Short mmCIF file of C-alpha atoms in Angstrom, two decimals:
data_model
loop_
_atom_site.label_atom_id
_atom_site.label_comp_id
_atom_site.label_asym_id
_atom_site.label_seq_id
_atom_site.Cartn_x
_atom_site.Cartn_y
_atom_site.Cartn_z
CA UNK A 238 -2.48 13.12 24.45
CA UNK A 239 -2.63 10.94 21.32
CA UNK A 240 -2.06 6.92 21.96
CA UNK A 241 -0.61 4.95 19.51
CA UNK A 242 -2.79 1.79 18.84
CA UNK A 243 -1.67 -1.55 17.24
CA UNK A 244 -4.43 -2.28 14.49
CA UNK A 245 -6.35 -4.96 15.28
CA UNK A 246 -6.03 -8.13 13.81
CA UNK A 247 -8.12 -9.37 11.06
CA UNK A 248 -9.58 -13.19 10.84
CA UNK A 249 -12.30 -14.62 8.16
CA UNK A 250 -13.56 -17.86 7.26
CA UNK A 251 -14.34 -18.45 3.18
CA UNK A 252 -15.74 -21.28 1.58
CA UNK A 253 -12.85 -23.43 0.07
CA UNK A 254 -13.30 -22.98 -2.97
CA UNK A 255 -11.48 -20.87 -6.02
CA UNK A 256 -14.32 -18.06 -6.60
CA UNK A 257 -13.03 -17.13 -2.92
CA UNK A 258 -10.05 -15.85 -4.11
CA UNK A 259 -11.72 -12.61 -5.01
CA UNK A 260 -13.39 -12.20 -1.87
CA UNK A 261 -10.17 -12.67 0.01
CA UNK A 262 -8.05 -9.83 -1.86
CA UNK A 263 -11.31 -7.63 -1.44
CA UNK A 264 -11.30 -8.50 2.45
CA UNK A 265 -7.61 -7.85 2.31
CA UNK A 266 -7.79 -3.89 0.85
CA UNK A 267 -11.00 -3.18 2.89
CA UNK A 268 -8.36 -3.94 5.87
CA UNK A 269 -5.45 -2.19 4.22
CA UNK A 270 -7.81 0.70 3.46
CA UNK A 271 -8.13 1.36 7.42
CA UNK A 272 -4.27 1.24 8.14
CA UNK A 273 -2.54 4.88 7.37
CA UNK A 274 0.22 3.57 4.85
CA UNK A 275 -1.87 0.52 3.60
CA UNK A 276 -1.48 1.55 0.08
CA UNK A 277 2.11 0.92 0.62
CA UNK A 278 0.95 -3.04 1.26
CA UNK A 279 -1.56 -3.68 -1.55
CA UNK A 280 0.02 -4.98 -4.23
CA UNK A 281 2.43 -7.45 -2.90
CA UNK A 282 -0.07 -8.61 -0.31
CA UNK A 283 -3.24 -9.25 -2.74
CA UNK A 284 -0.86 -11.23 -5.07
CA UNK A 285 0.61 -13.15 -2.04
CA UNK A 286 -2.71 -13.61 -0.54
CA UNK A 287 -4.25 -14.77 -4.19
CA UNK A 288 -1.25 -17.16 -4.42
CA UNK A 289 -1.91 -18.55 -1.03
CA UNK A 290 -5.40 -19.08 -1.13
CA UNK A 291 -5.72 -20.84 -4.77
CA UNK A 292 -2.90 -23.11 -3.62
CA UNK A 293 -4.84 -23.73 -0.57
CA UNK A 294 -8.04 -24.49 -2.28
CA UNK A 295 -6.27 -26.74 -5.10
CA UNK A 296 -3.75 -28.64 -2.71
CA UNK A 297 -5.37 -29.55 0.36
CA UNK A 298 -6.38 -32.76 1.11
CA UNK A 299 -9.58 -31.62 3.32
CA UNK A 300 -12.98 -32.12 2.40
CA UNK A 301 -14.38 -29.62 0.15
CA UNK A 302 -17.15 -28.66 3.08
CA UNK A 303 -13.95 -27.46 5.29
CA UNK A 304 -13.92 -23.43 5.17
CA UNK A 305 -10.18 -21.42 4.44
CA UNK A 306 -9.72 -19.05 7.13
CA UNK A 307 -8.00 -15.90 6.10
CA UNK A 308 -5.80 -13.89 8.81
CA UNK A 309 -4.41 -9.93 8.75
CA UNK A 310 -2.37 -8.31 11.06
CA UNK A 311 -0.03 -5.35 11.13
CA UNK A 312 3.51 -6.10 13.39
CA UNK A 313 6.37 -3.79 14.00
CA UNK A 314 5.52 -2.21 10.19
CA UNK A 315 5.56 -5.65 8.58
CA UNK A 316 2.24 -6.91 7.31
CA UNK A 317 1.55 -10.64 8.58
CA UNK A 318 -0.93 -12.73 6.23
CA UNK A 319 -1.92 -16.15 7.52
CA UNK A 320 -3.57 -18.92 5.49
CA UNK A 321 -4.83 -21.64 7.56
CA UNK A 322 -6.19 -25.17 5.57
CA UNK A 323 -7.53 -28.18 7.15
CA UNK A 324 -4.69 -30.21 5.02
CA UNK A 325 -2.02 -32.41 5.64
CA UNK A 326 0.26 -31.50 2.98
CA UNK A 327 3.04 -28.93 3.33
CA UNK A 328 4.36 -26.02 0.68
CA UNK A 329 7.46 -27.29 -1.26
CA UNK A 330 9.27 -24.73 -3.15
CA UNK A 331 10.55 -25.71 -6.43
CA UNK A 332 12.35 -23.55 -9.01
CA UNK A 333 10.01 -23.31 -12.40
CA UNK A 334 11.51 -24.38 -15.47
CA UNK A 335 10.44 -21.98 -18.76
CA UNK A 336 8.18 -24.88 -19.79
CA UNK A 337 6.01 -25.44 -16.34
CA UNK A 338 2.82 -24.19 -16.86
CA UNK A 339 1.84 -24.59 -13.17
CA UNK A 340 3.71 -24.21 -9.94
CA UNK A 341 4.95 -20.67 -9.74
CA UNK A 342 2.81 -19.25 -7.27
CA UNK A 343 5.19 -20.79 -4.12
CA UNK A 344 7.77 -19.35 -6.28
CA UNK A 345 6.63 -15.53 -6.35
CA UNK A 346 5.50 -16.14 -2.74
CA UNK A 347 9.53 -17.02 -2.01
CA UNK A 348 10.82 -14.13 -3.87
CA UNK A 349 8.08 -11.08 -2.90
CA UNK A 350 7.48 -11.93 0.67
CA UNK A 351 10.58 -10.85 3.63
CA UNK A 352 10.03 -14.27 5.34
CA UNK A 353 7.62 -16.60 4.59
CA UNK A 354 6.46 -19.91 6.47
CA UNK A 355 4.31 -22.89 6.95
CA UNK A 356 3.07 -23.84 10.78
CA UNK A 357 1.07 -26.80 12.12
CA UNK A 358 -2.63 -25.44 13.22
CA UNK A 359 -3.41 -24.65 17.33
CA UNK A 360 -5.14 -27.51 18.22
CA UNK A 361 -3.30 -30.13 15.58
CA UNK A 362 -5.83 -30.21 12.15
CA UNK A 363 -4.11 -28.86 9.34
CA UNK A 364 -1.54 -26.07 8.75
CA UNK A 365 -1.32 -22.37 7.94
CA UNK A 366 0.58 -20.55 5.92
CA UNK A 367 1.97 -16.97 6.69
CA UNK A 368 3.92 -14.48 5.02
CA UNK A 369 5.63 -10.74 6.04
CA UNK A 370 5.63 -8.29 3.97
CA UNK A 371 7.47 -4.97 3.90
CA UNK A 372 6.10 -1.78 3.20
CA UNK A 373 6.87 -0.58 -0.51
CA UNK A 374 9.28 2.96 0.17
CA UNK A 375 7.16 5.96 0.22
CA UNK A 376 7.40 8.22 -2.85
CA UNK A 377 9.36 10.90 -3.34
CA UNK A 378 8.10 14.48 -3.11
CA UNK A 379 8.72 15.95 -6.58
CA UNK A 380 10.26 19.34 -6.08
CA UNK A 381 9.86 22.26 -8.95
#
């Protein structure tokens, strides 16, 4: 009898700093890699993640020795990334104007992810921020 097990969750803590980025979207397709559609994930989720992270690193208010801690999980087909900071501040969403050279990444975060949302941390120091993401539809079969 085959059993149908929930993937396990995924949880890493990165130095807060913007050469992490990379790491993180690596961390994130080694994860994907194990899940049986987790092709279907990777692109929206490594630029969500990217976006996530960088804003992390260049908006919090913590101390530059506190770490990023980077969280993956698979629920009911959605994929749940979490992105938890040591900061005070909270994600405001903003429309860009042609002319902003910055502060798109909340933006594309709004408009890629199914819901998206910012939490106070277990325990009361800082925040996280998590987004779903739906899987991208399976391709079609080409028939001759």
């Amino acid at each position: 009898m085959l059993s149908s097990r929930r993937p396990r969750a995924f949880v890493a803590c990165l130095d807060s700093c913007i050469e992490s980025t990379p790491l993180a979207r690596y961390l994130l397709r080694a994860y994907l890699s194990g899940l049986p559609s987790g092709d279907r994930y990777a692109d929206t989720a490594e630029l969500l993640l990217g976006e996530l992270f960088a804003n992390a690193v260049q908006h919090s208010d913590a101390p530059d020795d506190r770490h990023i801690e980077i969280r993956f999980t698979l629920i009911n087909s959605r994929l749940r990334l979490e992105v938890h900071d040591a900061g005070s501040g909270r994600p405001s969403l903003h429309t860009p104007t042609p002319s902003d050279e910055h502060g798109r990444g909340l933006f594309l975060v709004n408009e890629l992810a199914e819901r998206w949302g910012c939490s106070s941390r277990p325990g009361g120091i800082g925040k996280f921020v998590w987004v779903l993401v739906a899987p991208a539809p399976a391709p079609a079969l080409a028939t001759a």
